[in-house]
JSON list of C-alpha atoms in Angstrom, two decimals:
[
{"chain": "A", "resi": 756, "resn": "GLN", "atom": "CA", "xyz": [154.31, 155.16, -21.38]},
{"chain": "A", "resi": 757, "resn": "VAL", "atom": "CA", "xyz": [154.96, 152.73, -24.21]},
{"chain": "A", "resi": 758, "resn": "GLN", "atom": "CA", "xyz": [152.37, 149.87, -24.74]},
{"chain": "A", "resi": 759, "resn": "LEU", "atom": "CA", "xyz": [152.76, 146.78, -26.79]},
{"chain": "A", "resi": 760, "resn": "GLN", "atom": "CA", "xyz": [149.96, 144.56, -28.14]},
{"chain": "A", "resi": 761, "resn": "GLU", "atom": "CA", "xyz": [150.30, 141.17, -29.83]},
{"chain": "A", "resi": 762, "resn": "SER", "atom": "CA", "xyz": [147.83, 140.02, -32.47]},
{"chain": "A", "resi": 763, "resn": "GLY", "atom": "CA", "xyz": [147.43, 137.08, -34.73]},
{"chain": "A", "resi": 764, "resn": "PRO", "atom": "CA", "xyz": [145.81, 133.59, -34.96]},
{"chain": "A", "resi": 765, "resn": "GLY", "atom": "CA", "xyz": [145.47, 131.60, -31.78]},
{"chain": "A", "resi": 766, "resn": "LEU", "atom": "CA", "xyz": [145.54, 128.27, -33.55]},
{"chain": "A", "resi": 767, "resn": "VAL", "atom": "CA", "xyz": [148.03, 127.13, -36.16]},
{"chain": "A", "resi": 768, "resn": "LYS", "atom": "CA", "xyz": [148.17, 123.75, -37.95]},
{"chain": "A", "resi": 769, "resn": "PRO", "atom": "CA", "xyz": [151.37, 121.68, -37.74]},
{"chain": "A", "resi": 770, "resn": "SER", "atom": "CA", "xyz": [153.86, 122.38, -40.55]},
{"chain": "A", "resi": 771, "resn": "GLN", "atom": "CA", "xyz": [152.22, 125.83, -41.20]},
{"chain": "A", "resi": 772, "resn": "THR", "atom": "CA", "xyz": [153.77, 129.19, -40.42]},
{"chain": "A", "resi": 773, "resn": "LEU", "atom": "CA", "xyz": [153.03, 130.90, -37.09]},
{"chain": "A", "resi": 774, "resn": "SER", "atom": "CA", "xyz": [152.64, 134.64, -37.63]},
{"chain": "A", "resi": 775, "resn": "LEU", "atom": "CA", "xyz": [152.19, 137.38, -35.05]},
{"chain": "A", "resi": 776, "resn": "THR", "atom": "CA", "xyz": [152.28, 141.13, -35.05]},
{"chain": "A", "resi": 777, "resn": "CYS", "atom": "CA", "xyz": [153.16, 143.49, -32.28]},
{"chain": "A", "resi": 778, "resn": "THR", "atom": "CA", "xyz": [151.66, 147.04, -32.40]},
{"chain": "A", "resi": 779, "resn": "VAL", "atom": "CA", "xyz": [153.58, 149.63, -30.45]},
{"chain": "A", "resi": 780, "resn": "SER", "atom": "CA", "xyz": [151.92, 152.80, -29.03]},
{"chain": "A", "resi": 781, "resn": "GLY", "atom": "CA", "xyz": [153.34, 155.64, -26.95]},
{"chain": "A", "resi": 782, "resn": "GLY", "atom": "CA", "xyz": [156.82, 154.98, -28.38]},
{"chain": "A", "resi": 783, "resn": "SER", "atom": "CA", "xyz": [158.67, 154.87, -31.70]},
{"chain": "A", "resi": 784, "resn": "LEU", "atom": "CA", "xyz": [160.21, 151.83, -33.39]},
{"chain": "A", "resi": 785, "resn": "THR", "atom": "CA", "xyz": [162.86, 154.11, -34.67]},
{"chain": "A", "resi": 786, "resn": "SER", "atom": "CA", "xyz": [164.32, 154.61, -31.21]},
{"chain": "A", "resi": 787, "resn": "ALA", "atom": "CA", "xyz": [168.07, 154.08, -31.26]},
{"chain": "A", "resi": 788, "resn": "GLU", "atom": "CA", "xyz": [167.94, 152.88, -27.64]},
{"chain": "A", "resi": 789, "resn": "HIS", "atom": "CA", "xyz": [165.75, 149.79, -28.15]},
{"chain": "A", "resi": 790, "resn": "TYR", "atom": "CA", "xyz": [165.62, 146.37, -29.76]},
{"chain": "A", "resi": 791, "resn": "TRP", "atom": "CA", "xyz": [162.15, 145.02, -30.44]},
{"chain": "A", "resi": 792, "resn": "THR", "atom": "CA", "xyz": [161.99, 141.45, -29.24]},
{"chain": "A", "resi": 793, "resn": "TRP", "atom": "CA", "xyz": [159.90, 138.35, -29.30]},
{"chain": "A", "resi": 794, "resn": "VAL", "atom": "CA", "xyz": [159.96, 135.98, -26.29]},
{"chain": "A", "resi": 795, "resn": "ARG", "atom": "CA", "xyz": [157.83, 132.90, -25.74]},
{"chain": "A", "resi": 796, "resn": "GLN", "atom": "CA", "xyz": [156.75, 130.73, -22.78]},
{"chain": "A", "resi": 797, "resn": "PRO", "atom": "CA", "xyz": [155.48, 127.19, -23.28]},
{"chain": "A", "resi": 798, "resn": "PRO", "atom": "CA", "xyz": [152.75, 126.20, -20.83]},
{"chain": "A", "resi": 799, "resn": "GLY", "atom": "CA", "xyz": [154.17, 125.69, -17.35]},
{"chain": "A", "resi": 800, "resn": "LYS", "atom": "CA", "xyz": [157.70, 126.51, -18.48]},
{"chain": "A", "resi": 801, "resn": "GLY", "atom": "CA", "xyz": [160.20, 129.41, -18.43]},
{"chain": "A", "resi": 802, "resn": "LEU", "atom": "CA", "xyz": [160.89, 132.30, -20.78]},
{"chain": "A", "resi": 803, "resn": "GLU", "atom": "CA", "xyz": [162.66, 131.66, -24.08]},
{"chain": "A", "resi": 804, "resn": "TRP", "atom": "CA", "xyz": [164.17, 134.45, -26.18]},
{"chain": "A", "resi": 805, "resn": "ILE", "atom": "CA", "xyz": [163.26, 134.12, -29.86]},
{"chain": "A", "resi": 806, "resn": "GLY", "atom": "CA", "xyz": [165.00, 137.11, -31.43]},
{"chain": "A", "resi": 807, "resn": "TYR", "atom": "CA", "xyz": [164.94, 140.85, -31.93]},
{"chain": "A", "resi": 808, "resn": "ILE", "atom": "CA", "xyz": [165.03, 143.52, -34.59]},
{"chain": "A", "resi": 809, "resn": "TYR", "atom": "CA", "xyz": [166.50, 147.01, -34.61]},
{"chain": "A", "resi": 810, "resn": "TYR", "atom": "CA", "xyz": [164.78, 149.75, -36.57]},
{"chain": "A", "resi": 811, "resn": "THR", "atom": "CA", "xyz": [167.47, 149.62, -39.23]},
{"chain": "A", "resi": 812, "resn": "GLY", "atom": "CA", "xyz": [166.19, 146.05, -39.93]},
{"chain": "A", "resi": 813, "resn": "SER", "atom": "CA", "xyz": [169.18, 144.19, -38.48]},
{"chain": "A", "resi": 814, "resn": "THR", "atom": "CA", "xyz": [168.16, 141.08, -36.69]},
{"chain": "A", "resi": 815, "resn": "TYR", "atom": "CA", "xyz": [169.50, 138.35, -34.24]},
{"chain": "A", "resi": 816, "resn": "TYR", "atom": "CA", "xyz": [167.81, 135.06, -33.58]},
{"chain": "A", "resi": 817, "resn": "SER", "atom": "CA", "xyz": [168.04, 132.28, -31.07]},
{"chain": "A", "resi": 818, "resn": "PRO", "atom": "CA", "xyz": [170.14, 129.51, -32.66]},
{"chain": "A", "resi": 819, "resn": "SER", "atom": "CA", "xyz": [167.80, 126.99, -30.97]},
{"chain": "A", "resi": 820, "resn": "LEU", "atom": "CA", "xyz": [165.16, 127.74, -33.54]},
{"chain": "A", "resi": 821, "resn": "ASN", "atom": "CA", "xyz": [167.32, 126.45, -36.30]},
{"chain": "A", "resi": 822, "resn": "GLY", "atom": "CA", "xyz": [166.65, 129.10, -38.89]},
{"chain": "A", "resi": 823, "resn": "ARG", "atom": "CA", "xyz": [162.85, 128.86, -38.78]},
{"chain": "A", "resi": 824, "resn": "VAL", "atom": "CA", "xyz": [162.33, 132.40, -37.47]},
{"chain": "A", "resi": 825, "resn": "ALA", "atom": "CA", "xyz": [162.11, 135.79, -39.19]},
{"chain": "A", "resi": 826, "resn": "ILE", "atom": "CA", "xyz": [161.35, 139.09, -37.57]},
{"chain": "A", "resi": 827, "resn": "SER", "atom": "CA", "xyz": [160.44, 142.15, -39.66]},
{"chain": "A", "resi": 828, "resn": "VAL", "atom": "CA", "xyz": [159.53, 145.77, -38.89]},
{"chain": "A", "resi": 829, "resn": "ASP", "atom": "CA", "xyz": [157.13, 148.29, -40.43]},
{"chain": "A", "resi": 830, "resn": "THR", "atom": "CA", "xyz": [158.00, 151.67, -39.03]},
{"chain": "A", "resi": 831, "resn": "SER", "atom": "CA", "xyz": [155.20, 153.36, -40.98]},
{"chain": "A", "resi": 832, "resn": "LYS", "atom": "CA", "xyz": [152.65, 151.31, -38.90]},
{"chain": "A", "resi": 833, "resn": "ASN", "atom": "CA", "xyz": [154.76, 151.16, -35.80]},
{"chain": "A", "resi": 834, "resn": "GLN", "atom": "CA", "xyz": [154.53, 147.32, -35.89]},
{"chain": "A", "resi": 835, "resn": "PHE", "atom": "CA", "xyz": [156.98, 144.50, -35.89]},
{"chain": "A", "resi": 836, "resn": "SER", "atom": "CA", "xyz": [156.21, 140.85, -36.77]},
{"chain": "A", "resi": 837, "resn": "LEU", "atom": "CA", "xyz": [157.20, 137.33, -36.13]},
{"chain": "A", "resi": 838, "resn": "ASN", "atom": "CA", "xyz": [157.13, 134.44, -38.61]},
{"chain": "A", "resi": 839, "resn": "LEU", "atom": "CA", "xyz": [157.98, 130.94, -37.40]},
{"chain": "A", "resi": 840, "resn": "THR", "atom": "CA", "xyz": [157.91, 128.35, -40.15]},
{"chain": "A", "resi": 841, "resn": "SER", "atom": "CA", "xyz": [157.27, 124.55, -39.91]},
{"chain": "A", "resi": 842, "resn": "ALA", "atom": "CA", "xyz": [155.37, 124.90, -36.70]},
{"chain": "A", "resi": 843, "resn": "THR", "atom": "CA", "xyz": [155.13, 121.83, -34.48]},
{"chain": "A", "resi": 844, "resn": "ALA", "atom": "CA", "xyz": [153.32, 121.18, -31.13]},
{"chain": "A", "resi": 845, "resn": "ALA", "atom": "CA", "xyz": [156.59, 122.13, -29.38]},
{"chain": "A", "resi": 846, "resn": "ASP", "atom": "CA", "xyz": [155.95, 125.71, -30.63]},
{"chain": "A", "resi": 847, "resn": "THR", "atom": "CA", "xyz": [152.75, 125.99, -28.56]},
{"chain": "A", "resi": 848, "resn": "ALA", "atom": "CA", "xyz": [153.34, 128.87, -26.13]},
{"chain": "A", "resi": 849, "resn": "VAL", "atom": "CA", "xyz": [152.39, 132.25, -25.04]},
{"chain": "A", "resi": 850, "resn": "TYR", "atom": "CA", "xyz": [154.20, 134.68, -27.27]},
{"chain": "A", "resi": 851, "resn": "TYR", "atom": "CA", "xyz": [155.25, 138.00, -25.90]},
{"chain": "A", "resi": 852, "resn": "CYS", "atom": "CA", "xyz": [156.55, 141.05, -27.73]},
{"chain": "A", "resi": 853, "resn": "ALA", "atom": "CA", "xyz": [158.82, 143.22, -25.54]},
{"chain": "A", "resi": 854, "resn": "ARG", "atom": "CA", "xyz": [161.09, 146.19, -25.69]},
{"chain": "A", "resi": 855, "resn": "LEU", "atom": "CA", "xyz": [164.75, 145.62, -24.91]},
{"chain": "A", "resi": 856, "resn": "ASN", "atom": "CA", "xyz": [166.65, 148.67, -23.62]},
{"chain": "A", "resi": 857, "resn": "VAL", "atom": "CA", "xyz": [170.13, 148.71, -25.14]},
{"chain": "A", "resi": 858, "resn": "VAL", "atom": "CA", "xyz": [171.43, 152.12, -24.14]},
{"chain": "A", "resi": 859, "resn": "VAL", "atom": "CA", "xyz": [174.37, 150.07, -23.00]},
{"chain": "A", "resi": 860, "resn": "ALA", "atom": "CA", "xyz": [174.13, 146.81, -25.04]},
{"chain": "A", "resi": 861, "resn": "ALA", "atom": "CA", "xyz": [175.97, 144.68, -22.45]},
{"chain": "A", "resi": 862, "resn": "ALA", "atom": "CA", "xyz": [173.50, 145.98, -19.86]},
{"chain": "A", "resi": 863, "resn": "SER", "atom": "CA", "xyz": [170.33, 145.29, -21.85]},
{"chain": "A", "resi": 864, "resn": "TYR", "atom": "CA", "xyz": [167.13, 144.75, -20.09]},
{"chain": "A", "resi": 865, "resn": "PHE", "atom": "CA", "xyz": [163.41, 144.32, -20.91]},
{"chain": "A", "resi": 866, "resn": "ASP", "atom": "CA", "xyz": [161.58, 147.53, -19.89]},
{"chain": "A", "resi": 867, "resn": "SER", "atom": "CA", "xyz": [158.12, 146.87, -21.39]},
{"chain": "A", "resi": 868, "resn": "TRP", "atom": "CA", "xyz": [156.13, 143.78, -22.30]},
{"chain": "A", "resi": 869, "resn": "GLY", "atom": "CA", "xyz": [152.98, 143.07, -24.12]},
{"chain": "A", "resi": 870, "resn": "GLN", "atom": "CA", "xyz": [150.19, 141.15, -22.53]},
{"chain": "A", "resi": 871, "resn": "GLY", "atom": "CA", "xyz": [151.06, 137.90, -24.41]},
{"chain": "A", "resi": 872, "resn": "ALA", "atom": "CA", "xyz": [149.21, 135.87, -26.96]},
{"chain": "A", "resi": 873, "resn": "LEU", "atom": "CA", "xyz": [148.60, 132.13, -26.64]},
{"chain": "A", "resi": 874, "resn": "VAL", "atom": "CA", "xyz": [149.30, 130.25, -29.87]},
{"chain": "A", "resi": 875, "resn": "THR", "atom": "CA", "xyz": [148.43, 126.56, -30.08]},
{"chain": "A", "resi": 876, "resn": "VAL", "atom": "CA", "xyz": [149.80, 124.34, -32.78]},
{"chain": "A", "resi": 877, "resn": "SER", "atom": "CA", "xyz": [147.40, 121.57, -33.43]},
{"chain": "A", "resi": 878, "resn": "SER", "atom": "CA", "xyz": [145.45, 119.95, -36.27]},
{"chain": "B", "resi": 775, "resn": "SER", "atom": "CA", "xyz": [176.36, 129.15, -25.43]},
{"chain": "B", "resi": 776, "resn": "TYR", "atom": "CA", "xyz": [176.12, 130.87, -22.11]},
{"chain": "B", "resi": 777, "resn": "VAL", "atom": "CA", "xyz": [173.92, 129.24, -19.44]},
{"chain": "B", "resi": 778, "resn": "LEU", "atom": "CA", "xyz": [172.23, 130.84, -16.43]},
{"chain": "B", "resi": 779, "resn": "THR", "atom": "CA", "xyz": [171.10, 128.45, -13.65]},
{"chain": "B", "resi": 780, "resn": "GLN", "atom": "CA", "xyz": [168.44, 129.20, -11.05]},
{"chain": "B", "resi": 781, "resn": "THR", "atom": "CA", "xyz": [167.08, 127.19, -8.18]},
{"chain": "B", "resi": 782, "resn": "PRO", "atom": "CA", "xyz": [163.55, 126.11, -9.24]},
{"chain": "B", "resi": 783, "resn": "SER", "atom": "CA", "xyz": [161.84, 127.06, -6.00]},
{"chain": "B", "resi": 784, "resn": "VAL", "atom": "CA", "xyz": [162.31, 129.12, -2.87]},
{"chain": "B", "resi": 785, "resn": "SER", "atom": "CA", "xyz": [159.99, 129.44, 0.10]},
{"chain": "B", "resi": 786, "resn": "VAL", "atom": "CA", "xyz": [159.93, 132.20, 2.63]},
{"chain": "B", "resi": 787, "resn": "SER", "atom": "CA", "xyz": [157.71, 133.13, 5.63]},
{"chain": "B", "resi": 788, "resn": "PRO", "atom": "CA", "xyz": [155.93, 136.45, 5.56]},
{"chain": "B", "resi": 789, "resn": "GLY", "atom": "CA", "xyz": [158.08, 139.22, 6.83]},
{"chain": "B", "resi": 790, "resn": "GLN", "atom": "CA", "xyz": [161.39, 137.28, 6.33]},
{"chain": "B", "resi": 791, "resn": "THR", "atom": "CA", "xyz": [164.03, 137.71, 3.71]},
{"chain": "B", "resi": 792, "resn": "ALA", "atom": "CA", "xyz": [164.11, 135.71, 0.47]},
{"chain": "B", "resi": 793, "resn": "SER", "atom": "CA", "xyz": [167.29, 135.30, -1.60]},
{"chain": "B", "resi": 794, "resn": "ILE", "atom": "CA", "xyz": [166.90, 134.11, -5.12]},
{"chain": "B", "resi": 795, "resn": "THR", "atom": "CA", "xyz": [170.12, 133.19, -6.89]},
{"chain": "B", "resi": 796, "resn": "CYS", "atom": "CA", "xyz": [171.34, 133.05, -10.49]},
{"chain": "B", "resi": 797, "resn": "PHE", "atom": "CA", "xyz": [174.55, 131.19, -11.40]},
{"chain": "B", "resi": 798, "resn": "GLY", "atom": "CA", "xyz": [176.69, 131.62, -14.45]},
{"chain": "B", "resi": 799, "resn": "ASP", "atom": "CA", "xyz": [180.35, 131.41, -15.50]},
{"chain": "B", "resi": 800, "resn": "ASN", "atom": "CA", "xyz": [182.05, 134.74, -14.48]},
{"chain": "B", "resi": 801, "resn": "LEU", "atom": "CA", "xyz": [178.54, 136.19, -14.16]},
{"chain": "B", "resi": 802, "resn": "GLY", "atom": "CA", "xyz": [180.01, 139.09, -12.14]},
{"chain": "B", "resi": 803, "resn": "GLU", "atom": "CA", "xyz": [181.54, 140.38, -15.33]},
{"chain": "B", "resi": 804, "resn": "LYS", "atom": "CA", "xyz": [178.12, 140.85, -16.94]},
{"chain": "B", "resi": 805, "resn": "TYR", "atom": "CA", "xyz": [175.17, 143.01, -16.08]},
{"chain": "B", "resi": 806, "resn": "VAL", "atom": "CA", "xyz": [172.15, 141.05, -14.73]},
{"chain": "B", "resi": 807, "resn": "SER", "atom": "CA", "xyz": [168.50, 142.06, -14.76]},
{"chain": "B", "resi": 808, "resn": "TRP", "atom": "CA", "xyz": [165.65, 140.48, -12.98]},
{"chain": "B", "resi": 809, "resn": "SER", "atom": "CA", "xyz": [162.00, 140.23, -13.94]},
{"chain": "B", "resi": 810, "resn": "LYS", "atom": "CA", "xyz": [159.00, 139.13, -11.78]},
{"chain": "B", "resi": 811, "resn": "GLN", "atom": "CA", "xyz": [156.08, 137.20, -13.36]},
{"chain": "B", "resi": 812, "resn": "ALA", "atom": "CA", "xyz": [152.99, 136.88, -11.31]},
{"chain": "B", "resi": 813, "resn": "PRO", "atom": "CA", "xyz": [150.64, 134.03, -12.16]},
{"chain": "B", "resi": 814, "resn": "GLY", "atom": "CA", "xyz": [148.83, 134.71, -15.51]},
{"chain": "B", "resi": 815, "resn": "GLN", "atom": "CA", "xyz": [150.60, 138.06, -15.97]},
{"chain": "B", "resi": 816, "resn": "SER", "atom": "CA", "xyz": [153.44, 139.38, -18.17]},
{"chain": "B", "resi": 817, "resn": "PRO", "atom": "CA", "xyz": [156.88, 139.75, -16.72]},
{"chain": "B", "resi": 818, "resn": "VAL", "atom": "CA", "xyz": [157.79, 143.04, -15.01]},
{"chain": "B", "resi": 819, "resn": "LEU", "atom": "CA", "xyz": [161.27, 144.39, -14.58]},
{"chain": "B", "resi": 820, "resn": "VAL", "atom": "CA", "xyz": [162.30, 144.65, -10.92]},
{"chain": "B", "resi": 821, "resn": "ILE", "atom": "CA", "xyz": [166.11, 145.06, -11.15]},
{"chain": "B", "resi": 822, "resn": "TYR", "atom": "CA", "xyz": [168.48, 146.09, -13.95]},
{"chain": "B", "resi": 823, "resn": "GLU", "atom": "CA", "xyz": [172.22, 146.60, -14.25]},
{"chain": "B", "resi": 824, "resn": "ASP", "atom": "CA", "xyz": [172.71, 144.23, -11.29]},
{"chain": "B", "resi": 825, "resn": "ALA", "atom": "CA", "xyz": [171.21, 146.53, -8.61]},
{"chain": "B", "resi": 826, "resn": "LYS", "atom": "CA", "xyz": [169.22, 149.40, -10.08]},
{"chain": "B", "resi": 827, "resn": "ARG", "atom": "CA", "xyz": [165.51, 149.61, -9.38]},
{"chain": "B", "resi": 828, "resn": "PRO", "atom": "CA", "xyz": [163.01, 150.91, -11.92]},
{"chain": "B", "resi": 829, "resn": "SER", "atom": "CA", "xyz": [160.65, 153.56, -10.65]},
{"chain": "B", "resi": 830, "resn": "GLY", "atom": "CA", "xyz": [157.88, 152.07, -8.59]},
{"chain": "B", "resi": 831, "resn": "ILE", "atom": "CA", "xyz": [159.91, 149.09, -7.34]},
{"chain": "B", "resi": 832, "resn": "PRO", "atom": "CA", "xyz": [160.18, 149.22, -3.52]},
{"chain": "B", "resi": 833, "resn": "GLU", "atom": "CA", "xyz": [163.56, 149.52, -1.75]},
{"chain": "B", "resi": 834, "resn": "ARG", "atom": "CA", "xyz": [163.01, 146.19, -0.02]},
{"chain": "B", "resi": 835, "resn": "ILE", "atom": "CA", "xyz": [163.80, 144.60, -3.36]},
{"chain": "B", "resi": 836, "resn": "SER", "atom": "CA", "xyz": [167.57, 144.65, -4.10]},
{"chain": "B", "resi": 837, "resn": "GLY", "atom": "CA", "xyz": [170.15, 142.93, -6.31]},
{"chain": "B", "resi": 838, "resn": "SER", "atom": "CA", "xyz": [173.85, 142.13, -6.28]},
{"chain": "B", "resi": 839, "resn": "ASN", "atom": "CA", "xyz": [176.21, 140.39, -8.61]},
{"chain": "B", "resi": 840, "resn": "SER", "atom": "CA", "xyz": [179.75, 139.10, -7.90]},
{"chain": "B", "resi": 841, "resn": "GLY", "atom": "CA", "xyz": [181.89, 136.13, -8.90]},
{"chain": "B", "resi": 842, "resn": "ASN", "atom": "CA", "xyz": [179.63, 133.47, -10.46]},
{"chain": "B", "resi": 843, "resn": "THR", "atom": "CA", "xyz": [176.45, 134.51, -8.59]},
{"chain": "B", "resi": 844, "resn": "ALA", "atom": "CA", "xyz": [173.80, 137.19, -8.82]},
{"chain": "B", "resi": 845, "resn": "THR", "atom": "CA", "xyz": [171.34, 137.44, -6.03]},
{"chain": "B", "resi": 846, "resn": "LEU", "atom": "CA", "xyz": [167.85, 139.03, -5.92]},
{"chain": "B", "resi": 847, "resn": "THR", "atom": "CA", "xyz": [166.94, 139.84, -2.27]},
{"chain": "B", "resi": 848, "resn": "ILE", "atom": "CA", "xyz": [163.40, 140.52, -1.13]},
{"chain": "B", "resi": 849, "resn": "SER", "atom": "CA", "xyz": [163.19, 141.84, 2.42]},
{"chain": "B", "resi": 850, "resn": "GLY", "atom": "CA", "xyz": [160.00, 141.65, 4.46]},
{"chain": "B", "resi": 851, "resn": "ALA", "atom": "CA", "xyz": [158.42, 139.24, 2.08]},
{"chain": "B", "resi": 852, "resn": "GLN", "atom": "CA", "xyz": [154.75, 139.73, 1.37]},
{"chain": "B", "resi": 853, "resn": "ALA", "atom": "CA", "xyz": [152.01, 137.67, -0.29]},
{"chain": "B", "resi": 854, "resn": "LEU", "atom": "CA", "xyz": [152.22, 139.91, -3.38]},
{"chain": "B", "resi": 855, "resn": "ASP", "atom": "CA", "xyz": [155.83, 138.85, -3.84]},
{"chain": "B", "resi": 856, "resn": "GLU", "atom": "CA", "xyz": [154.76, 135.35, -4.63]},
{"chain": "B", "resi": 857, "resn": "ALA", "atom": "CA", "xyz": [155.69, 134.91, -8.29]},
{"chain": "B", "resi": 858, "resn": "ASP", "atom": "CA", "xyz": [158.25, 133.41, -10.70]},
{"chain": "B", "resi": 859, "resn": "TYR", "atom": "CA", "xyz": [161.54, 135.43, -10.98]},
{"chain": "B", "resi": 860, "resn": "TYR", "atom": "CA", "xyz": [163.86, 135.30, -13.99]},
{"chain": "B", "resi": 861, "resn": "CYS", "atom": "CA", "xyz": [167.40, 136.56, -14.28]},
{"chain": "B", "resi": 862, "resn": "GLN", "atom": "CA", "xyz": [168.63, 137.70, -17.71]},
{"chain": "B", "resi": 863, "resn": "VAL", "atom": "CA", "xyz": [171.95, 138.74, -19.29]},
{"chain": "B", "resi": 864, "resn": "TRP", "atom": "CA", "xyz": [173.27, 139.82, -22.66]},
{"chain": "B", "resi": 865, "resn": "ASP", "atom": "CA", "xyz": [175.94, 137.55, -24.13]},
{"chain": "B", "resi": 866, "resn": "SER", "atom": "CA", "xyz": [177.53, 138.14, -27.55]},
{"chain": "B", "resi": 867, "resn": "SER", "atom": "CA", "xyz": [174.33, 139.84, -28.88]},
{"chain": "B", "resi": 868, "resn": "TYR", "atom": "CA", "xyz": [172.11, 137.06, -27.59]},
{"chain": "B", "resi": 869, "resn": "VAL", "atom": "CA", "xyz": [169.57, 137.37, -24.83]},
{"chain": "B", "resi": 870, "resn": "ILE", "atom": "CA", "xyz": [169.93, 134.63, -22.13]},
{"chain": "B", "resi": 871, "resn": "PHE", "atom": "CA", "xyz": [167.29, 133.84, -19.49]},
{"chain": "B", "resi": 872, "resn": "GLY", "atom": "CA", "xyz": [167.68, 131.74, -16.40]},
{"chain": "B", "resi": 873, "resn": "GLY", "atom": "CA", "xyz": [165.17, 128.95, -15.94]},
{"chain": "B", "resi": 874, "resn": "GLY", "atom": "CA", "xyz": [163.19, 130.85, -13.34]},
{"chain": "B", "resi": 875, "resn": "THR", "atom": "CA", "xyz": [162.62, 130.52, -9.63]},
{"chain": "B", "resi": 876, "resn": "LYS", "atom": "CA", "xyz": [159.15, 130.21, -8.08]},
{"chain": "B", "resi": 877, "resn": "LEU", "atom": "CA", "xyz": [158.94, 132.14, -4.89]},
{"chain": "B", "resi": 878, "resn": "THR", "atom": "CA", "xyz": [156.35, 130.93, -2.40]},
{"chain": "B", "resi": 879, "resn": "VAL", "atom": "CA", "xyz": [155.44, 133.02, 0.60]},
{"chain": "B", "resi": 880, "resn": "LEU", "atom": "CA", "xyz": [153.89, 130.84, 3.31]}
]
């Protein structure tokens, strides 16, 4: 059973870069059937897709983040990471890493989630 | 960009049937998944590919998708079903979530 665990600072100052890492156990980041994804949830609000990375390094990001996001992967450590630049209070949220099953891309679905990490952007 | 619309809240009496809907343009041409998020918890997949249940999800939870509407149906609602439910699709390599529906069992 795959497990995902987020880690990183819980407090980030405005204009700085928000950085999180997701460690995957019980599964491989080199799986051809999965995209490794970041999703966030502002307090009291719904889920927002941030982006995903494939083990080859190819990435897709939500256009709503206006080019501030970068996701990278380290297959040797079985980790993938999120960097979100120029953070503002609007980026305060619980950040989840999750595994997206893409055996059939058009039928993709999230089959595993991390427990989530609250990141607050405040001075 | 593609938009999924969900009714913000639905109430159901214990033992009755709850229907949670997700609307999108020609949604029936896409595959829809549903995730359940209990208070303070991470989301959990309950339906994928419109109507398939992952192992461990009871048969009283079912899904359908046709036209512009996908529906998650919970039969014999129980207190443990009280949660937020999100629909999700894949559109041109992007992941799209609905806004979520809060199901109250009372």
